[in-house]
Short mmCIF file of C-alpha atoms in Angstrom, two decimals:
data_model
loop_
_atom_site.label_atom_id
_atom_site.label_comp_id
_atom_site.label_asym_id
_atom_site.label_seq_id
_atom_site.Cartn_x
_atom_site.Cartn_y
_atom_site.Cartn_z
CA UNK A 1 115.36 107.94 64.70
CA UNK A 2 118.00 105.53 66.26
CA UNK A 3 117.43 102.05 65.28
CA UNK A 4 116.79 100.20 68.11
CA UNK A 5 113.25 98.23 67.57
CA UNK A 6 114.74 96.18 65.27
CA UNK A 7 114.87 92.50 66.34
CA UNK A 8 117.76 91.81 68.86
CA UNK A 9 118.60 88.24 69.66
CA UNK A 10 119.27 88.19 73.32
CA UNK A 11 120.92 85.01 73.64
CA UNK A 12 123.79 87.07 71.66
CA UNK A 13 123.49 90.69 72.27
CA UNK A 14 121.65 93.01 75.03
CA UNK A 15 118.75 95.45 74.18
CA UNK A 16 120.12 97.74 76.80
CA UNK A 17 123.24 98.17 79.07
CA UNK A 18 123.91 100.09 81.98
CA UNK A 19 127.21 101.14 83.62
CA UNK A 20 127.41 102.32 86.77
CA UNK A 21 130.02 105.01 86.51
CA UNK A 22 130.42 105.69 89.96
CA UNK A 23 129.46 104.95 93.77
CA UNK A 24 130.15 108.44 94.80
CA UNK A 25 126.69 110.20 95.39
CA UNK A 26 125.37 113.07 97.35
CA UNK A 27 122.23 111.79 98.44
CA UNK A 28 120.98 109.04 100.53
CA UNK A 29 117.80 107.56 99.13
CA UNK A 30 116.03 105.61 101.18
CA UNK A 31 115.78 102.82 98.29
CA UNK A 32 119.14 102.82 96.86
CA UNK A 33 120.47 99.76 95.32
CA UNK A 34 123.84 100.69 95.10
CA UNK A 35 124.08 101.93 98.76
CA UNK A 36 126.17 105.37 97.30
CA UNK A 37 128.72 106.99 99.21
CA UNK A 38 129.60 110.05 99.18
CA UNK A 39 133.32 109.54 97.81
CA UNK A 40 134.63 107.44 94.86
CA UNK A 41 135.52 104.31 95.39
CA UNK A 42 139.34 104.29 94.47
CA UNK A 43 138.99 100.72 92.69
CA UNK A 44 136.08 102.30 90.06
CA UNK A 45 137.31 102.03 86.23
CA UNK A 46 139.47 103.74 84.86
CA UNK A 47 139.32 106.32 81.91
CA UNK A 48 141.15 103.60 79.56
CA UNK A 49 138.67 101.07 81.25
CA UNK A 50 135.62 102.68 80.43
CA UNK A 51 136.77 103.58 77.16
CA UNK A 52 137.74 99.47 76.26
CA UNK A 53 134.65 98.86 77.96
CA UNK A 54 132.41 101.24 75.74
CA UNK A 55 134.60 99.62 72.53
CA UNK A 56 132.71 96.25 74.01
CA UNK A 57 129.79 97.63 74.23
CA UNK A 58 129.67 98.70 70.94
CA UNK A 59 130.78 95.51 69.02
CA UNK A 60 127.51 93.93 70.49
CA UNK A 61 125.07 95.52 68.03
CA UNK A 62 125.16 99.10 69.55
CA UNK A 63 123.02 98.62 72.50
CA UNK A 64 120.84 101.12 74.11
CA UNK A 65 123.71 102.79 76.79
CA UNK A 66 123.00 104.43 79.99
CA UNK A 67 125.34 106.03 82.40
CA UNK A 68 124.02 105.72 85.97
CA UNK A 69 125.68 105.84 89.44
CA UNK A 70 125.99 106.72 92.03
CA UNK A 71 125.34 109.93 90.66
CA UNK A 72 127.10 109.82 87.11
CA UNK A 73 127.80 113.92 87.19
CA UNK A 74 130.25 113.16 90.35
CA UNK A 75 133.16 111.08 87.90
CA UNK A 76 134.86 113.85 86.01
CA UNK A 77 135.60 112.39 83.15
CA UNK A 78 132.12 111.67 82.22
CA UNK A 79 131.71 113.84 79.15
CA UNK A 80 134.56 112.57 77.56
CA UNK A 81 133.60 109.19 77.94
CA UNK A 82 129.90 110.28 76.55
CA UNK A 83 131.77 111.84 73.75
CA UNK A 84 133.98 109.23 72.11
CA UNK A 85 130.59 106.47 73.01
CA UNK A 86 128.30 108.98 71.26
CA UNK A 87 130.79 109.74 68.76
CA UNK A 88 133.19 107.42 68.10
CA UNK A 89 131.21 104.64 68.86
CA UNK A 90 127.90 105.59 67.88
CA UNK A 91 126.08 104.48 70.91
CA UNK A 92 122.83 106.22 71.37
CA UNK A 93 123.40 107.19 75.07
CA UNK A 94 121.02 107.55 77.94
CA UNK A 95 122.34 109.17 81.74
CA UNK A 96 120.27 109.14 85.40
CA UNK A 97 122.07 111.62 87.23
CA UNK A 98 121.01 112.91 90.63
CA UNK A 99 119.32 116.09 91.79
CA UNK A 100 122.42 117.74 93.23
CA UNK A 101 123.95 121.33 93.02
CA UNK A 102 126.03 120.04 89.98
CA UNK A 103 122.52 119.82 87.34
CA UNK A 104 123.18 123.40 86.46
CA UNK A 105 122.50 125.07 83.28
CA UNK A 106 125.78 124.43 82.25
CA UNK A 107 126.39 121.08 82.99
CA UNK A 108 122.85 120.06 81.01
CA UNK A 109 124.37 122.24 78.04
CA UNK A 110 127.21 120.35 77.80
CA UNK A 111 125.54 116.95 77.65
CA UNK A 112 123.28 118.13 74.60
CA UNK A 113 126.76 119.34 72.90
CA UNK A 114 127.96 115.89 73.41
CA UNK A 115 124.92 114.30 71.80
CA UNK A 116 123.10 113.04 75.12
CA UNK A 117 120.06 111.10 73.35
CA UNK A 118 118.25 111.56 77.30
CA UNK A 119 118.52 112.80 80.52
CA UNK A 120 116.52 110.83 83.00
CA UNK A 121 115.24 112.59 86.45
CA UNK A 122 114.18 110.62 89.27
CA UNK A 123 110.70 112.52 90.53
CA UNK A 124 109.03 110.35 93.33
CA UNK A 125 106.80 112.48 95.07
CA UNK A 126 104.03 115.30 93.38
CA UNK A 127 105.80 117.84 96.35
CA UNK A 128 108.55 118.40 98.45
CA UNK A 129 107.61 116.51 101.45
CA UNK A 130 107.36 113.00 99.57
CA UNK A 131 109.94 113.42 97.44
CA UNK A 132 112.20 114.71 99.57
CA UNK A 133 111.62 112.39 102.40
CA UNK A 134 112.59 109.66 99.73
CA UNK A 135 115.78 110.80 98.28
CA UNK A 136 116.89 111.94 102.30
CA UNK A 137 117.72 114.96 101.26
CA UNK A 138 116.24 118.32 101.64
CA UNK A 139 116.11 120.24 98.55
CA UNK A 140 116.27 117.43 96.25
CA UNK A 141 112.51 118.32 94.88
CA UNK A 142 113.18 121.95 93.86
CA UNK A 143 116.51 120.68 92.26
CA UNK A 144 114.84 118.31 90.02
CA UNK A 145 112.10 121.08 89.05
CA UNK A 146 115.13 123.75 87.99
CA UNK A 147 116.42 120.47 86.15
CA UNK A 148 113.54 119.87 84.42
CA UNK A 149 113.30 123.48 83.35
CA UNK A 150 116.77 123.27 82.08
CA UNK A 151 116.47 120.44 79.75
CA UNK A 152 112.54 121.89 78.37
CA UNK A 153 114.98 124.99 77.80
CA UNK A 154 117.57 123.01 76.01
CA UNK A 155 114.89 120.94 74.31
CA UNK A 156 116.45 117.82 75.43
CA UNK A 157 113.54 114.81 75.85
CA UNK A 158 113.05 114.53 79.34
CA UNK A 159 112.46 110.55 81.08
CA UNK A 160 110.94 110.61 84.75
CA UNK A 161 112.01 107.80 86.94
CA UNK A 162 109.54 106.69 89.95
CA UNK A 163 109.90 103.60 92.11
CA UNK A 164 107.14 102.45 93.67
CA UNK A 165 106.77 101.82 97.00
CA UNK A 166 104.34 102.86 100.42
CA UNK A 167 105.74 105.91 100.44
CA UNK A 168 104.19 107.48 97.27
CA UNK A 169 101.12 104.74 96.58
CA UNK A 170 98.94 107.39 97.46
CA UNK A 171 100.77 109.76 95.43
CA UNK A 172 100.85 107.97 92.15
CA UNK A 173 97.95 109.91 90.52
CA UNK A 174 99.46 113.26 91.10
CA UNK A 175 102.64 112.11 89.99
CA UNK A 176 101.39 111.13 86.55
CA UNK A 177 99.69 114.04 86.21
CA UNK A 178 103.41 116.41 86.95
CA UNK A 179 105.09 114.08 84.28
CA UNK A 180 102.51 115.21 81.96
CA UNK A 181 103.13 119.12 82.92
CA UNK A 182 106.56 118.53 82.71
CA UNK A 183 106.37 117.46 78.82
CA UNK A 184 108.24 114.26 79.63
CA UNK A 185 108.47 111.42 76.74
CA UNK A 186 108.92 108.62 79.21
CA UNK A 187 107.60 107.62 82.67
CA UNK A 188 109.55 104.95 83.86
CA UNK A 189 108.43 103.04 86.92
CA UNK A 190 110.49 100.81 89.30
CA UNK A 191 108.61 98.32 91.24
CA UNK A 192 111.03 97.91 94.82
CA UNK A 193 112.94 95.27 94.94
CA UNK A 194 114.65 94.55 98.50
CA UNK A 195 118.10 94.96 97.60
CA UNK A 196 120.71 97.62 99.22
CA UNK A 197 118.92 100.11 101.20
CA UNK A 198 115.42 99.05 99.52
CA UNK A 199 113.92 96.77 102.56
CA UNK A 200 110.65 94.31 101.98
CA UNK A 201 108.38 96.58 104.13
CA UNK A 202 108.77 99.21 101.87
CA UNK A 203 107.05 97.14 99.17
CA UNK A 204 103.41 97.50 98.09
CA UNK A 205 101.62 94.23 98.16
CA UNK A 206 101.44 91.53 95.57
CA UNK A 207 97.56 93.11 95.08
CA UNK A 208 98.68 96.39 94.97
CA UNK A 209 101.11 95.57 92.43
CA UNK A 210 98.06 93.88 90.40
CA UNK A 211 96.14 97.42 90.94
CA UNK A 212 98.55 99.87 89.98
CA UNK A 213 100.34 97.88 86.93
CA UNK A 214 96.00 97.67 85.82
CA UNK A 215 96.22 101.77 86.53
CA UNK A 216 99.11 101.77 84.44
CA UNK A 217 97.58 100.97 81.44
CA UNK A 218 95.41 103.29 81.67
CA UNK A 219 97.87 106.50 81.96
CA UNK A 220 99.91 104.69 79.10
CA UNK A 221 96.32 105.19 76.87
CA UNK A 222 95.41 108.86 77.94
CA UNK A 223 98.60 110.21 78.64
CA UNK A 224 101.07 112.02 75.69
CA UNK A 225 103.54 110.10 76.84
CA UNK A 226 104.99 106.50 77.05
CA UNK A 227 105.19 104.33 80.45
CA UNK A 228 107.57 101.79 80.84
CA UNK A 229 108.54 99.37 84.10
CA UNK A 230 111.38 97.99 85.57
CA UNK A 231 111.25 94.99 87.75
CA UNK A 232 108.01 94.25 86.94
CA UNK A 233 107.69 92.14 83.91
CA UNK A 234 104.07 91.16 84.43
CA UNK A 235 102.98 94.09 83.41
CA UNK A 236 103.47 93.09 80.13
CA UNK A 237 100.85 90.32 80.97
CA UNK A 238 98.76 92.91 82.81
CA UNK A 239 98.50 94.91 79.63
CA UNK A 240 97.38 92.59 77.02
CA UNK A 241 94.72 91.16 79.22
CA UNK A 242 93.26 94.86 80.04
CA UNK A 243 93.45 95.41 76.40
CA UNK A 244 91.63 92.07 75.34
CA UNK A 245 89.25 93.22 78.21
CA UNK A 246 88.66 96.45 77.22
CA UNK A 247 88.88 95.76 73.70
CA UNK A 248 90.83 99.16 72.97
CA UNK A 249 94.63 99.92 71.51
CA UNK A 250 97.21 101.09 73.43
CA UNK A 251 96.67 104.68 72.66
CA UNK A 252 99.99 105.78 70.59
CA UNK A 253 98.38 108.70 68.98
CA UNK A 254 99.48 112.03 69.98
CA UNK A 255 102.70 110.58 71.60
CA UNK A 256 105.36 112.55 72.55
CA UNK A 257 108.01 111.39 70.02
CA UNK A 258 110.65 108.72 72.18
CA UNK A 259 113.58 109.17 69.73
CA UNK A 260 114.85 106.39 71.39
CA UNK A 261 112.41 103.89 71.16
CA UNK A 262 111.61 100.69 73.07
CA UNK A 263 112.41 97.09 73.08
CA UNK A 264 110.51 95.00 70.54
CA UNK A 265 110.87 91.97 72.13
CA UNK A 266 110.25 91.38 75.91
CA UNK A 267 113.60 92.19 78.26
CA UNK A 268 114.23 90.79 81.86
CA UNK A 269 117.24 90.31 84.38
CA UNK A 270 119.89 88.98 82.03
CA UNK A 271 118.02 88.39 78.86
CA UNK A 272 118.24 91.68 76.98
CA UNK A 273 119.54 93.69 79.87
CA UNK A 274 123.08 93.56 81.81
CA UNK A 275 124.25 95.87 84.15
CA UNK A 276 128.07 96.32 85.16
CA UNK A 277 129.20 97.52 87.87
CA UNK A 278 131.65 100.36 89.11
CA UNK A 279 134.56 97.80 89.58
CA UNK A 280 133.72 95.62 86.26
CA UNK A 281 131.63 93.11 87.76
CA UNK A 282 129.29 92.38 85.60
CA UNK A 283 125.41 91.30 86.85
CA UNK A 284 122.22 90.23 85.23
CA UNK A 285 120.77 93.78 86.42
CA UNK A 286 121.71 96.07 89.24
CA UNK A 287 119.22 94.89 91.57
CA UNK A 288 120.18 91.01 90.80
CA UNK A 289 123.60 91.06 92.74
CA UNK A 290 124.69 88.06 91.29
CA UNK A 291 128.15 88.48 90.29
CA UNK A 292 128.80 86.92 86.43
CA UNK A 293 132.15 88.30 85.59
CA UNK A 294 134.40 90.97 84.92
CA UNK A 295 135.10 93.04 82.56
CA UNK A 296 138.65 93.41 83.78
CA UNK A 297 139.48 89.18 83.12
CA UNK A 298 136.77 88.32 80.55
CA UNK A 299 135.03 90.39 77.46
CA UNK A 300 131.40 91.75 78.21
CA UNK A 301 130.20 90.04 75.37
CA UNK A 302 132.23 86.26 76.70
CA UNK A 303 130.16 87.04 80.39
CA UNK A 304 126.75 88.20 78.60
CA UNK A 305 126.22 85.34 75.78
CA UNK A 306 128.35 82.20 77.94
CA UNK A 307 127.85 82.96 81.73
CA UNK A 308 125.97 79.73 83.17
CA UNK A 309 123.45 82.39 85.33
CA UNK A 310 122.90 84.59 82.16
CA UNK A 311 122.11 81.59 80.40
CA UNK A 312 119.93 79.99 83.39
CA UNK A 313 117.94 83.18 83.45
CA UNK A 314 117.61 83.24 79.79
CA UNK A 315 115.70 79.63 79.37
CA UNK A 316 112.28 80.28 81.01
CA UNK A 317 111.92 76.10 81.19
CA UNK A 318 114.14 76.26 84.37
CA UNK A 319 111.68 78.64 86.16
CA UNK A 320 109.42 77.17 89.18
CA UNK A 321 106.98 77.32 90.96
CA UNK A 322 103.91 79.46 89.35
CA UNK A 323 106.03 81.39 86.95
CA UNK A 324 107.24 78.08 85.75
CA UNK A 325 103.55 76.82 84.54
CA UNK A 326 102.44 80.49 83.79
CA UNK A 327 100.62 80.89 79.91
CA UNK A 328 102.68 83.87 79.78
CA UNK A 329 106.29 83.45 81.25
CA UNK A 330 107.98 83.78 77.48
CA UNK A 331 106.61 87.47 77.65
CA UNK A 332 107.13 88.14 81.45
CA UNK A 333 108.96 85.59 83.25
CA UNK A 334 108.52 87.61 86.72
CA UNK A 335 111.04 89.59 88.00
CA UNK A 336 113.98 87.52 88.86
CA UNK A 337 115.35 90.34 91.24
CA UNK A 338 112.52 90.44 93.60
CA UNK A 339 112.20 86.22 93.18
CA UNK A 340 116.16 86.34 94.20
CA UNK A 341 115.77 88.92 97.14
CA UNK A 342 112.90 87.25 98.65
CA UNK A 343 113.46 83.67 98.58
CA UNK A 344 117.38 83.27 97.42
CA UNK A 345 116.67 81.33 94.64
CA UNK A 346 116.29 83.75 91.01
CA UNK A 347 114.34 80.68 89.49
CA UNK A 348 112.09 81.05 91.92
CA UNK A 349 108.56 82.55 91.39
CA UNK A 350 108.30 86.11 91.91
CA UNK A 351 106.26 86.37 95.15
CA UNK A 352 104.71 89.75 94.42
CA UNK A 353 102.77 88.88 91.17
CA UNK A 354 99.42 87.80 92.76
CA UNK A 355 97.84 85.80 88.71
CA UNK A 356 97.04 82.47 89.39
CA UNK A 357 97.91 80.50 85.89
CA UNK A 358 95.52 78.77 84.08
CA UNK A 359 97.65 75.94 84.85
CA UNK A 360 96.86 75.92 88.60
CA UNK A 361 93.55 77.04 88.16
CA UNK A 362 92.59 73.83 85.85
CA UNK A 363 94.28 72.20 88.46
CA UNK A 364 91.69 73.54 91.45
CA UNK A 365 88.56 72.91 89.03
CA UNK A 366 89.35 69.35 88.33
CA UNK A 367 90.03 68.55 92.22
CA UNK A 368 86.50 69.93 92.65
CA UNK A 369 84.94 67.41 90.11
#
């Protein structure tokens, strides 16, 4: 098993990093941070880029490394660039491609001869009509089904991606249940954040975020596999107060081995996760578009460990409002995305996290007296 639950000190190296290989993308999801097009964009990195960059990557502690997009299958070079990361480097390497007509057999194949530690399929809809009304494309369903056959044929470990949203709240309980038929390790949740083609009324509520991150730890305790969020840090809150409430573990028998593990220490928008982009800018996460630096002018590890923003985001004294007198903001810290999108400011409290902390509620009790 790759060691990557050791302890990671984020102020000097990333838990995980994410490269967006490419804009170019078939599909038009209705969410999509990036805002793909259906062509490269002729200023993307280069092959000797990417490879320097990946050499970065690499001197900071061998990072968990994911190649996303865009749709990561549309740059041709991508295997090669898997290849010397997996193997020269010794990166354990992660990719999200899209449903297209290029997930064949073949194409899967050839990322398991490379060493691909995961493929990662976005699934967010139990049938065709939700899913497919989502991604905006017709067909996109059916192609992530003959994917997921393809990798349980290749015995590659299979990660489901869902975001979140009004679409598919109603859907969320048939959705867990297809992850489970599917044999997938990981279910990995995205909570919407209003960025790129993602807009605010697409969001479910600050209650509704309460509800399902409290569903949530349920699944993670009955299902064989694990569940993991993204841009939604209070879950981590959310789950230690439904287990001191319930007074129960968080159910790890019978687990689906995760080869790749997860982060032992808590990871939000710039502290234990950067993000660069297709051109070398480098951000605190992809739905964060705050620009830090470039790969191209500075080092990765120069932008991630001296960048005023990364370094702002990192000290959890500078946040305000509730998250800034919150019991647990060392362990969640709200998401600084949705806190950025919504009022400007990504010190701000996130305004979809509906706990009141014991803070402000001493506060209330005492002006009562």
């Amino acid at each position: 098993m790759l060691n990557l639950q050791k302890e990671r000190d984020y102020d000097v190296n990333p838990f995980i990093v994410i490269w967006e290989v490419t804009r170019a993308c078939a599909l038009k999801c209705l969410h999509c941070r990036a805002e793909a097009q259906y062509v490269a964009d002729p200023r993307q990195l280069s092959h000797e880029e990417g490879k320097k960059l990946i050499d970065q990557i690499a001197e900071m502690d061998n990072p968990l490394f994911v190649f996303t997009g865009g749709d990561p299958l549309m740059r041709p070079d991508l295997y090669e660039l898997a290849k010397y990361a997996i193997e020269e480097k010794g990166l354990p390497v992660s990719m999200t491609p899209s449903a297209t007509p290029k997930v064949t057999f073949d194409a899967i194949k050839k990322a398991k001869d490379v060493g691909l530690s995961r493929w990662a399929f976005s699934l967010d809809g139990s049938c065709a009509e939700i899913h497919d009304h989502f991604r905006g494309t017709r067909g996109s369903y059916d192609r992530t089904m003959k994917g997921i056959e393809y990798l349980k044929e290749l015995d590659i470990p299979i990660q489901v991606n869902t975001t979140i949203s009004k679409y598919n709240l109603h859907d969320l309980e048939a959705i867990a249940e297809k992850v489970k038929e599917m044999g997938a390790v990981l279910w990995s949740t995205f909570f919407l954040v209003p960025t790129g083609r993602g807009m605010e009324k697409d969001m479910i509520s600050a209650e509704e975020h309460e509800e399902v991150m409290k569903w949530l730890v349920q699944i993670q305790q009955k299902m064989p596999y694990g569940v993991k969020t993204t841009e939604a840090p209070h879950y981590r809150r959310v789950f230690l107060q439904e287990q001191e409430r319930l007074g129960n573990s968080a159910g790890k028998e019978n687990k689906r081995e995760d080869v790749l593990g997860r982060a032992p220490n808590p990871v939000n928008d710039g502290d234990g996760f950067v993000f660069i982009s297709h051109i070398g800018e480098v951000y605190p996460s992809g739905f964060l578009p705050v620009v830090c630096g470039n790969v191209r002018e500075q080092s990765l590890a120069d932008i991630y460990r001296n960048s005023p923003i990364m370094k702002e985001l990192r000290d959890k004294s500078l946040l305000k409002g509730k998250c800034g007198v919150c019991e647990f903001n060392k362990i969640c810290g709200g998401s600084r995305s949705r806190a950025y999108a919504v009022t400007g400011d990504y010190l701000e409290s996130d305004p979809y996290c509906s706990y009141i902390p014991k803070a402000l509620r001493e506060k209330v009790d005492l002006q009562k007296i």
